[in-house]
């Protein structure tokens, strides 16, 4: 029988509806990030960097490009004969076939996969967070605490705690209460959606709760285990320094005490997604992609080097391979194979792979998806803000969001909190202007 101490189950099947048109044709974990990566690269890289070499990736919504990106796991050294990465979509059974209806339900439908490896522990991960974390350190904490379940927590500002599921702990770090997005939170320890379970505990809970509609870890499995008297502990995430500090100590470096908070970002909204990308180009980035000790791996295409024209200007930006810049780029994240025309100006924006920005175009605080064509002299992000008329809870933060392969005509102006998806024509811009808060979304294109 194959035996693994711990395997990971990576939940990557969500639609990511709060990212609007960015996820109209692909799953959220497959959305580009940082000019080079996909969001799912971060938990996959964390796994291999932590010594977790068996990962089940649970997919469901629009899985094609996510599956193509993962392949057999070569970029993450997860192409193993025993273990490695396995994509786990829903499948037809002899009885009671269904889609994944909740996070825990998805795990329940893959009991056979987990049993095959007979693990002592199961690590549950989300596919839509940006962070670096050593899961081996969390497992050491889980063992030393003699816990049945360990939740990773992250300290957020108290004024933001109502956005998260928060936990209340005793003086030994054991969880005594849970609060799901409380109006008046009593704790700022937010659950990161990262769990380590003793497999026997999790297996029993999944079987007992299997008939719960949309069975979920936070709403069903954790409360059930808590009521049964399982010991549930909170692991406070502060970074991934287990191997770095001993290395520096051996080299004779002077080491002083400093409380490092670590970095973790849920990029589930357009605002948090844009903010996380912009933090990459800070003078001192909060999240560093260039560290030797904890690399982020991805599937890379073979592309020519970037080209920066003599009369162009690039400041405080990330620029991907194969990109040609003939204009000005300031404080932006530019993907691979992008063309930015002569006289074009890009400020505080995300331009994804293969986009073409026409000569003289001006783009301020926008998210431009893959394959978009912005016409010459078009202006994006003009005027004052106004709430989006179609989906104000999604298209906000003053952003212009353009879905993949969309076409923006030349010489038009586009306001703020605007969403566009599809091939648009000049007559869809009254007097050459799409005012702030407007949307052009052509479903099915």
Tab-separated table of C-alpha atoms in Angstrom:
chain	number	residue	atom	x	y	z
A	1	UNK	CA	0.000	0.000	0.000
A	2	UNK	CA	1.246	3.505	-0.857
A	3	UNK	CA	1.784	5.639	2.229
A	4	UNK	CA	2.171	9.431	2.337
A	5	UNK	CA	2.491	11.407	5.543
A	6	UNK	CA	0.544	14.375	4.151
A	7	UNK	CA	-1.108	15.131	0.816
A	8	UNK	CA	-2.664	18.391	-0.358
A	9	UNK	CA	-6.106	18.938	-1.826
A	10	UNK	CA	-6.190	22.201	-3.768
A	11	UNK	CA	-9.663	23.650	-4.365
A	12	UNK	CA	-9.512	25.315	-7.790
A	13	UNK	CA	-13.010	24.926	-9.189
A	14	UNK	CA	-14.574	28.272	-8.312
A	15	UNK	CA	-15.927	30.703	-10.868
A	16	UNK	CA	-14.589	33.813	-9.181
A	17	UNK	CA	-17.652	35.883	-10.070
A	18	UNK	CA	-16.352	38.900	-8.120
A	19	UNK	CA	-13.623	39.268	-10.753
A	20	UNK	CA	-16.347	40.010	-13.286
A	21	UNK	CA	-15.407	39.741	-16.954
A	22	UNK	CA	-11.907	38.495	-16.091
A	23	UNK	CA	-13.392	35.084	-15.292
A	24	UNK	CA	-16.047	34.930	-17.999
A	25	UNK	CA	-14.087	32.275	-19.868
A	26	UNK	CA	-11.671	30.818	-17.343
A	27	UNK	CA	-11.475	29.753	-13.710
A	28	UNK	CA	-10.141	32.263	-11.187
A	29	UNK	CA	-6.985	30.236	-10.372
A	30	UNK	CA	-6.026	30.513	-14.077
A	31	UNK	CA	-6.139	34.328	-14.101
A	32	UNK	CA	-2.770	35.959	-14.809
A	33	UNK	CA	-0.834	37.592	-11.975
A	34	UNK	CA	2.400	39.535	-11.804
A	35	UNK	CA	2.991	39.625	-15.560
A	36	UNK	CA	4.255	36.024	-15.690
A	37	UNK	CA	2.291	33.786	-13.371
A	38	UNK	CA	-1.175	32.350	-12.828
A	39	UNK	CA	-2.800	32.617	-9.408
A	40	UNK	CA	-2.637	28.837	-8.902
A	41	UNK	CA	1.172	28.930	-9.245
A	42	UNK	CA	1.484	30.223	-5.693
A	43	UNK	CA	-0.102	27.345	-3.730
A	44	UNK	CA	1.478	24.807	-6.109
A	45	UNK	CA	4.920	26.354	-5.557
A	46	UNK	CA	4.315	26.466	-1.808
A	47	UNK	CA	3.586	22.740	-1.897
A	48	UNK	CA	6.806	21.673	-3.576
A	49	UNK	CA	8.883	24.186	-1.599
A	50	UNK	CA	7.380	22.672	1.572
A	51	UNK	CA	8.116	19.091	0.569
A	52	UNK	CA	4.477	18.239	-0.214
A	53	UNK	CA	4.817	16.150	-3.382
A	54	UNK	CA	1.263	14.815	-3.765
A	55	UNK	CA	-1.388	17.344	-4.765
A	56	UNK	CA	-4.934	16.771	-5.961
A	57	UNK	CA	-6.293	19.795	-7.856
A	58	UNK	CA	-10.085	19.909	-7.816
A	59	UNK	CA	-11.416	21.688	-10.908
A	60	UNK	CA	-14.914	22.390	-12.153
A	61	UNK	CA	-15.680	25.809	-13.695
A	62	UNK	CA	-14.124	26.420	-17.139
A	63	UNK	CA	-11.212	24.037	-16.464
A	64	UNK	CA	-9.621	23.800	-19.931
A	65	UNK	CA	-6.903	26.435	-19.634
A	66	UNK	CA	-6.245	25.579	-16.006
A	67	UNK	CA	-5.732	21.936	-16.986
A	68	UNK	CA	-3.460	22.968	-19.859
A	69	UNK	CA	-1.423	25.150	-17.513
A	70	UNK	CA	-0.958	22.414	-14.902
A	71	UNK	CA	-0.295	19.611	-17.391
A	72	UNK	CA	1.584	16.824	-15.622
A	73	UNK	CA	3.154	19.242	-13.141
A	74	UNK	CA	6.614	19.615	-14.703
A	75	UNK	CA	7.221	23.299	-13.747
A	76	UNK	CA	6.637	22.508	-10.063
A	77	UNK	CA	8.556	19.203	-10.062
A	78	UNK	CA	5.245	17.444	-9.520
A	79	UNK	CA	5.571	14.965	-12.397
A	80	UNK	CA	6.098	12.004	-10.086
A	81	UNK	CA	5.604	8.268	-10.567
A	82	UNK	CA	4.139	8.072	-7.066
A	83	UNK	CA	2.214	11.165	-6.086
A	84	UNK	CA	2.749	14.334	-8.086
A	85	UNK	CA	-0.148	16.473	-9.265
A	86	UNK	CA	-3.503	15.012	-10.308
A	87	UNK	CA	-6.385	17.029	-11.755
A	88	UNK	CA	-9.668	15.881	-10.175
A	89	UNK	CA	-12.823	17.073	-11.998
A	90	UNK	CA	-16.292	15.815	-11.046
A	91	UNK	CA	-17.050	12.462	-12.658
A	92	UNK	CA	-20.062	10.250	-13.307
A	93	UNK	CA	-20.717	7.520	-10.761
A	94	UNK	CA	-23.060	4.571	-10.838
A	95	UNK	CA	-25.413	6.403	-8.475
A	96	UNK	CA	-25.912	9.952	-7.213
A	97	UNK	CA	-23.658	11.763	-9.696
A	98	UNK	CA	-23.390	15.494	-9.113
A	99	UNK	CA	-21.186	18.536	-9.532
A	100	UNK	CA	-19.082	19.709	-6.627
A	101	UNK	CA	-21.596	21.636	-4.540
A	102	UNK	CA	-19.333	22.924	-1.778
A	103	UNK	CA	-15.725	22.851	-0.616
A	104	UNK	CA	-16.200	19.829	1.652
A	105	UNK	CA	-18.464	18.080	-0.837
A	106	UNK	CA	-15.663	18.294	-3.403
A	107	UNK	CA	-13.286	16.556	-0.992
A	108	UNK	CA	-15.928	13.937	-0.109
A	109	UNK	CA	-16.319	13.033	-3.783
A	110	UNK	CA	-12.600	12.249	-3.887
A	111	UNK	CA	-12.324	9.972	-0.852
A	112	UNK	CA	-11.026	7.199	-3.078
A	113	UNK	CA	-8.123	9.373	-4.264
A	114	UNK	CA	-7.115	10.253	-0.699
A	115	UNK	CA	-7.515	6.685	0.569
A	116	UNK	CA	-5.151	5.515	-2.186
A	117	UNK	CA	-2.300	7.382	-0.473
A	118	UNK	CA	-3.423	6.457	3.064
A	119	UNK	CA	-2.142	9.764	4.538
A	120	UNK	CA	-1.853	10.657	8.185
A	121	UNK	CA	-2.741	14.277	7.409
A	122	UNK	CA	-4.620	16.131	4.673
A	123	UNK	CA	-3.802	19.723	3.792
A	124	UNK	CA	-6.736	21.703	2.363
A	125	UNK	CA	-5.800	24.701	0.204
A	126	UNK	CA	-7.524	27.378	-1.835
A	127	UNK	CA	-6.426	28.145	-5.383
A	128	UNK	CA	-7.028	31.887	-5.299
A	129	UNK	CA	-4.666	33.400	-2.718
A	130	UNK	CA	-1.283	35.084	-3.189
A	131	UNK	CA	1.231	34.192	-0.460
A	132	UNK	CA	4.338	32.185	0.409
A	133	UNK	CA	3.948	29.660	3.186
A	134	UNK	CA	5.937	26.693	4.475
A	135	UNK	CA	3.291	24.046	5.110
A	136	UNK	CA	5.917	21.867	6.821
A	137	UNK	CA	6.155	24.439	9.623
A	138	UNK	CA	2.371	24.393	9.969
A	139	UNK	CA	2.445	20.586	10.127
A	140	UNK	CA	5.115	20.724	12.859
A	141	UNK	CA	2.804	23.062	14.819
A	142	UNK	CA	-0.127	20.710	14.244
A	143	UNK	CA	1.835	17.762	15.603
A	144	UNK	CA	3.302	19.594	18.595
A	145	UNK	CA	-0.170	20.882	19.524
A	146	UNK	CA	-1.567	17.350	19.335
A	147	UNK	CA	-4.407	18.876	17.309
A	148	UNK	CA	-7.065	17.100	15.290
A	149	UNK	CA	-7.486	20.146	13.054
A	150	UNK	CA	-5.296	23.207	12.557
A	151	UNK	CA	-6.504	26.375	10.851
A	152	UNK	CA	-4.036	28.897	9.470
A	153	UNK	CA	-4.927	32.420	10.595
A	154	UNK	CA	-3.725	35.856	9.561
A	155	UNK	CA	-4.022	38.967	11.707
A	156	UNK	CA	-5.981	41.639	9.841
A	157	UNK	CA	-6.815	45.175	11.002
A	158	UNK	CA	-9.773	45.025	13.377
A	159	UNK	CA	-11.758	47.398	11.163
A	160	UNK	CA	-11.470	44.874	8.306
A	161	UNK	CA	-12.232	41.746	10.336
A	162	UNK	CA	-15.934	41.776	9.447
A	163	UNK	CA	-14.962	40.786	5.870
A	164	UNK	CA	-13.553	37.463	7.036
A	165	UNK	CA	-14.369	34.378	9.019
A	166	UNK	CA	-12.577	34.976	12.320
A	167	UNK	CA	-11.671	32.697	15.219
A	168	UNK	CA	-11.459	33.231	18.962
A	169	UNK	CA	-8.735	31.310	20.777
A	170	UNK	CA	-7.756	30.576	24.365
A	171	UNK	CA	-4.309	31.261	25.813
A	172	UNK	CA	-3.016	27.951	24.414
A	173	UNK	CA	-4.041	28.735	20.829
A	174	UNK	CA	-7.031	26.390	20.831
A	175	UNK	CA	-10.091	27.676	18.978
A	176	UNK	CA	-13.105	28.167	21.198
A	177	UNK	CA	-15.461	30.040	18.856
A	178	UNK	CA	-15.984	30.835	15.170
A	179	UNK	CA	-17.533	33.979	13.719
A	180	UNK	CA	-18.365	34.077	10.015
A	181	UNK	CA	-18.079	37.693	8.774
A	182	UNK	CA	-19.361	39.143	12.062
A	183	UNK	CA	-20.849	42.620	12.104
A	184	UNK	CA	-19.040	43.381	15.365
A	185	UNK	CA	-15.970	41.096	15.444
A	186	UNK	CA	-14.367	40.129	18.746
A	187	UNK	CA	-11.146	38.966	17.107
A	188	UNK	CA	-8.946	39.938	14.191
A	189	UNK	CA	-7.596	36.417	13.559
A	190	UNK	CA	-8.919	35.732	10.074
A	191	UNK	CA	-9.117	32.215	8.707
A	192	UNK	CA	-6.950	31.840	5.600
A	193	UNK	CA	-8.944	28.870	4.305
A	194	UNK	CA	-5.908	26.626	4.887
A	195	UNK	CA	-6.507	23.548	7.061
A	196	UNK	CA	-4.561	20.512	8.207
A	197	UNK	CA	-6.769	17.602	9.278
A	198	UNK	CA	-5.916	14.284	10.789
A	199	UNK	CA	-7.240	12.136	7.966
A	200	UNK	CA	-9.288	9.852	10.212
A	201	UNK	CA	-11.048	12.882	11.721
A	202	UNK	CA	-11.764	14.449	8.345
A	203	UNK	CA	-12.889	11.220	6.730
A	204	UNK	CA	-15.426	10.507	9.463
A	205	UNK	CA	-16.799	14.066	9.323
A	206	UNK	CA	-17.136	14.023	5.522
A	207	UNK	CA	-19.094	10.784	5.587
A	208	UNK	CA	-21.420	11.917	8.381
A	209	UNK	CA	-22.075	15.312	6.741
A	210	UNK	CA	-22.253	14.090	3.142
A	211	UNK	CA	-25.973	14.838	2.771
A	212	UNK	CA	-25.674	18.462	3.887
A	213	UNK	CA	-26.591	20.738	0.958
A	214	UNK	CA	-23.498	22.510	-0.400
A	215	UNK	CA	-21.361	20.958	2.327
A	216	UNK	CA	-18.667	23.455	3.309
A	217	UNK	CA	-15.684	23.374	5.658
A	218	UNK	CA	-16.439	26.625	7.454
A	219	UNK	CA	-20.190	26.117	7.755
A	220	UNK	CA	-20.434	22.368	8.322
A	221	UNK	CA	-17.256	20.322	8.816
A	222	UNK	CA	-15.421	22.559	11.303
A	223	UNK	CA	-18.528	23.180	13.495
A	224	UNK	CA	-19.343	19.448	13.422
A	225	UNK	CA	-15.835	18.541	14.570
A	226	UNK	CA	-15.948	21.270	17.234
A	227	UNK	CA	-19.205	19.886	18.641
A	228	UNK	CA	-17.685	16.394	18.686
A	229	UNK	CA	-14.874	17.650	20.889
A	230	UNK	CA	-12.079	17.634	18.308
A	231	UNK	CA	-9.077	19.710	19.306
A	232	UNK	CA	-8.889	22.629	16.864
A	233	UNK	CA	-5.888	24.951	16.954
A	234	UNK	CA	-5.001	28.201	15.228
A	235	UNK	CA	-1.643	28.499	13.488
A	236	UNK	CA	-0.704	32.170	13.159
A	237	UNK	CA	0.930	32.706	9.789
A	238	UNK	CA	3.958	35.008	9.859
A	239	UNK	CA	5.967	33.960	6.830
A	240	UNK	CA	8.081	31.073	5.594
A	241	UNK	CA	11.471	31.495	7.213
A	242	UNK	CA	12.157	28.022	8.626
A	243	UNK	CA	15.069	27.306	6.279
A	244	UNK	CA	16.343	30.830	5.636
A	245	UNK	CA	17.207	31.750	9.236
A	246	UNK	CA	19.332	28.617	9.934
A	247	UNK	CA	21.158	29.162	6.637
A	248	UNK	CA	22.030	32.757	7.527
A	249	UNK	CA	22.990	31.736	11.069
A	250	UNK	CA	25.434	29.140	9.750
A	251	UNK	CA	27.049	31.788	7.557
A	252	UNK	CA	27.726	33.920	10.616
A	253	UNK	CA	25.181	36.639	9.813
A	254	UNK	CA	24.086	38.825	12.705
A	255	UNK	CA	20.446	38.010	13.414
A	256	UNK	CA	18.192	40.260	15.482
A	257	UNK	CA	14.582	39.772	16.547
A	258	UNK	CA	11.931	41.350	14.353
A	259	UNK	CA	8.297	40.358	14.147
A	260	UNK	CA	7.577	39.646	10.486
A	261	UNK	CA	3.903	39.543	9.630
A	262	UNK	CA	4.186	37.812	6.268
A	263	UNK	CA	2.080	38.490	3.193
A	264	UNK	CA	-1.254	36.972	2.280
A	265	UNK	CA	-3.790	38.382	-0.121
A	266	UNK	CA	-7.175	37.056	-1.130
A	267	UNK	CA	-7.455	38.320	-4.721
A	268	UNK	CA	-11.137	37.543	-4.978
A	269	UNK	CA	-12.219	41.077	-5.921
A	270	UNK	CA	-11.057	43.384	-8.691
A	271	UNK	CA	-9.829	45.864	-6.095
A	272	UNK	CA	-7.718	43.341	-4.166
A	273	UNK	CA	-6.453	41.801	-7.415
A	274	UNK	CA	-5.340	45.188	-8.767
A	275	UNK	CA	-3.859	46.182	-5.403
A	276	UNK	CA	-1.841	42.954	-5.113
A	277	UNK	CA	-0.349	43.504	-8.566
A	278	UNK	CA	0.490	47.117	-7.782
A	279	UNK	CA	2.250	46.053	-4.576
A	280	UNK	CA	4.696	44.103	-6.732
A	281	UNK	CA	6.094	47.324	-8.217
A	282	UNK	CA	6.479	49.299	-4.988
A	283	UNK	CA	10.001	50.616	-4.381
A	284	UNK	CA	10.186	48.066	-1.569
A	285	UNK	CA	7.596	45.474	-2.643
A	286	UNK	CA	5.470	43.942	0.084
A	287	UNK	CA	5.576	40.677	-1.854
A	288	UNK	CA	8.928	39.788	-3.412
A	289	UNK	CA	8.991	37.588	-6.518
A	290	UNK	CA	12.778	37.605	-6.785
A	291	UNK	CA	13.922	35.724	-3.683
A	292	UNK	CA	16.298	32.822	-4.173
A	293	UNK	CA	15.029	30.793	-1.230
A	294	UNK	CA	11.337	30.513	-2.070
A	295	UNK	CA	10.811	30.607	-5.781
A	296	UNK	CA	7.461	30.716	-7.523
A	297	UNK	CA	7.354	28.335	-10.479
A	298	UNK	CA	5.151	28.511	-13.554
A	299	UNK	CA	4.695	27.141	-17.044
A	300	UNK	CA	6.725	29.405	-19.314
A	301	UNK	CA	6.361	29.809	-23.060
A	302	UNK	CA	9.424	30.175	-25.283
A	303	UNK	CA	9.390	33.862	-26.196
A	304	UNK	CA	11.899	36.368	-27.490
A	305	UNK	CA	13.302	38.965	-25.084
A	306	UNK	CA	11.422	42.181	-24.357
A	307	UNK	CA	12.141	45.240	-26.483
A	308	UNK	CA	12.175	48.780	-25.108
A	309	UNK	CA	12.384	51.362	-27.902
A	310	UNK	CA	14.968	54.180	-27.619
A	311	UNK	CA	12.374	56.939	-27.190
A	312	UNK	CA	10.158	54.954	-24.795
A	313	UNK	CA	10.069	55.219	-20.998
A	314	UNK	CA	9.484	52.518	-18.367
A	315	UNK	CA	9.502	53.327	-14.647
A	316	UNK	CA	8.694	51.156	-11.611
A	317	UNK	CA	7.070	48.407	-13.651
A	318	UNK	CA	7.190	44.682	-14.392
A	319	UNK	CA	7.482	43.823	-18.100
A	320	UNK	CA	7.081	40.286	-19.442
A	321	UNK	CA	9.064	38.473	-22.115
A	322	UNK	CA	8.333	39.174	-25.756
A	323	UNK	CA	6.758	42.555	-24.979
A	324	UNK	CA	7.493	45.563	-27.184
A	325	UNK	CA	7.225	49.041	-25.678
A	326	UNK	CA	7.322	52.149	-27.838
A	327	UNK	CA	5.456	54.434	-25.412
A	328	UNK	CA	5.473	55.227	-21.685
A	329	UNK	CA	4.792	52.798	-18.837
A	330	UNK	CA	4.564	53.977	-15.217
A	331	UNK	CA	3.919	51.834	-12.145
A	332	UNK	CA	2.292	48.993	-14.076
A	333	UNK	CA	2.412	45.223	-14.560
A	334	UNK	CA	2.782	44.240	-18.212
A	335	UNK	CA	2.457	40.616	-19.296
A	336	UNK	CA	4.192	38.678	-22.065
A	337	UNK	CA	3.826	39.383	-25.780
A	338	UNK	CA	2.208	42.786	-25.250
A	339	UNK	CA	2.638	45.630	-27.738
A	340	UNK	CA	2.421	49.215	-26.466
A	341	UNK	CA	2.335	51.674	-29.342
A	342	UNK	CA	4.260	54.862	-29.937
A	343	UNK	CA	3.050	57.741	-27.776
A	344	UNK	CA	0.837	55.465	-25.658
A	345	UNK	CA	0.841	56.072	-21.888
A	346	UNK	CA	0.094	53.333	-19.329
A	347	UNK	CA	-0.264	54.274	-15.655
A	348	UNK	CA	-1.038	52.042	-12.644
A	349	UNK	CA	-2.515	49.348	-14.845
A	350	UNK	CA	-2.376	45.606	-15.469
A	351	UNK	CA	-1.945	44.618	-19.118
A	352	UNK	CA	-2.143	40.854	-19.661
A	353	UNK	CA	-0.506	38.626	-22.259
A	354	UNK	CA	-0.918	39.398	-25.930
A	355	UNK	CA	-2.749	42.711	-25.549
A	356	UNK	CA	-2.168	45.440	-28.138
A	357	UNK	CA	-2.298	49.083	-27.071
A	358	UNK	CA	-2.555	51.412	-30.055
A	359	UNK	CA	-0.435	54.483	-30.738
A	360	UNK	CA	-1.336	57.466	-28.588
A	361	UNK	CA	-3.689	55.531	-26.276
A	362	UNK	CA	-3.822	56.656	-22.630
A	363	UNK	CA	-4.705	54.118	-19.951
A	364	UNK	CA	-5.069	55.033	-16.279
A	365	UNK	CA	-5.818	52.451	-13.554
A	366	UNK	CA	-7.173	49.682	-15.741
A	367	UNK	CA	-7.134	45.882	-15.915
A	368	UNK	CA	-6.745	44.755	-19.520
A	369	UNK	CA	-7.189	41.003	-20.027
A	370	UNK	CA	-5.395	38.767	-22.502
A	371	UNK	CA	-5.712	39.434	-26.221
A	372	UNK	CA	-7.425	42.840	-25.888
A	373	UNK	CA	-6.934	45.387	-28.662
A	374	UNK	CA	-7.158	49.048	-27.595
A	375	UNK	CA	-7.481	51.389	-30.560
A	376	UNK	CA	-5.243	54.342	-31.320
A	377	UNK	CA	-5.757	57.441	-29.189
A	378	UNK	CA	-8.377	55.750	-26.997
A	379	UNK	CA	-8.468	57.050	-23.416
A	380	UNK	CA	-9.375	54.753	-20.517
A	381	UNK	CA	-10.065	55.954	-16.973
A	382	UNK	CA	-11.187	59.514	-17.637
A	383	UNK	CA	-13.465	61.810	-15.602
A	384	UNK	CA	-15.016	61.446	-12.166
A	385	UNK	CA	-16.073	58.176	-10.564
A	386	UNK	CA	-19.679	56.961	-10.631
A	387	UNK	CA	-21.146	53.672	-9.358
A	388	UNK	CA	-21.379	50.965	-11.982
A	389	UNK	CA	-24.949	50.647	-13.206
A	390	UNK	CA	-24.714	46.924	-13.958
A	391	UNK	CA	-22.846	45.454	-10.950
A	392	UNK	CA	-21.638	48.109	-8.485
A	393	UNK	CA	-20.441	45.463	-6.018
A	394	UNK	CA	-18.000	44.125	-8.644
A	395	UNK	CA	-16.944	47.016	-10.866
A	396	UNK	CA	-15.718	49.603	-8.427
A	397	UNK	CA	-12.413	50.899	-7.044
A	398	UNK	CA	-12.229	53.422	-9.917
A	399	UNK	CA	-11.022	50.716	-12.317
A	400	UNK	CA	-11.639	50.107	-15.995
A	401	UNK	CA	-11.943	46.350	-16.577
A	402	UNK	CA	-11.703	44.923	-20.103
A	403	UNK	CA	-12.409	41.220	-20.674
A	404	UNK	CA	-10.221	39.035	-22.849
A	405	UNK	CA	-10.115	39.460	-26.650
A	406	UNK	CA	-12.261	42.586	-26.448
A	407	UNK	CA	-11.808	45.346	-29.000
A	408	UNK	CA	-11.869	49.038	-28.108
A	409	UNK	CA	-12.293	51.354	-31.118
A	410	UNK	CA	-9.889	54.236	-31.801
A	411	UNK	CA	-10.507	57.752	-30.446
A	412	UNK	CA	-13.075	56.803	-27.777
A	413	UNK	CA	-13.046	57.834	-24.125
A	414	UNK	CA	-13.971	55.471	-21.286
A	415	UNK	CA	-14.765	56.556	-17.725
A	416	UNK	CA	-14.142	54.846	-14.390
A	417	UNK	CA	-15.886	51.830	-12.826
A	418	UNK	CA	-16.537	50.583	-16.359
A	419	UNK	CA	-16.644	46.987	-17.626
A	420	UNK	CA	-16.307	45.958	-21.276
A	421	UNK	CA	-16.406	42.470	-22.736
A	422	UNK	CA	-16.599	41.764	-26.452
A	423	UNK	CA	-15.902	43.464	-29.753
A	424	UNK	CA	-17.257	46.991	-29.467
A	425	UNK	CA	-17.872	49.541	-32.209
A	426	UNK	CA	-17.791	53.363	-32.233
A	427	UNK	CA	-21.589	53.662	-32.275
A	428	UNK	CA	-21.687	52.053	-28.804
A	429	UNK	CA	-19.876	55.090	-27.392
A	430	UNK	CA	-22.363	58.033	-27.447
A	431	UNK	CA	-20.486	61.132	-28.617
A	432	UNK	CA	-17.321	59.081	-28.385
A	433	UNK	CA	-17.664	58.580	-24.593
A	434	UNK	CA	-18.620	55.636	-22.415
A	435	UNK	CA	-19.362	57.447	-19.178
A	436	UNK	CA	-18.224	56.335	-15.750
A	437	UNK	CA	-20.333	53.516	-14.302
A	438	UNK	CA	-21.351	52.140	-17.712
A	439	UNK	CA	-20.882	48.625	-19.077
A	440	UNK	CA	-20.814	46.909	-22.461
A	441	UNK	CA	-20.941	43.153	-21.855
A	442	UNK	CA	-21.738	40.941	-24.795
A	443	UNK	CA	-22.566	37.554	-23.319
A	444	UNK	CA	-21.397	34.596	-25.344
A	445	UNK	CA	-18.709	36.364	-27.339
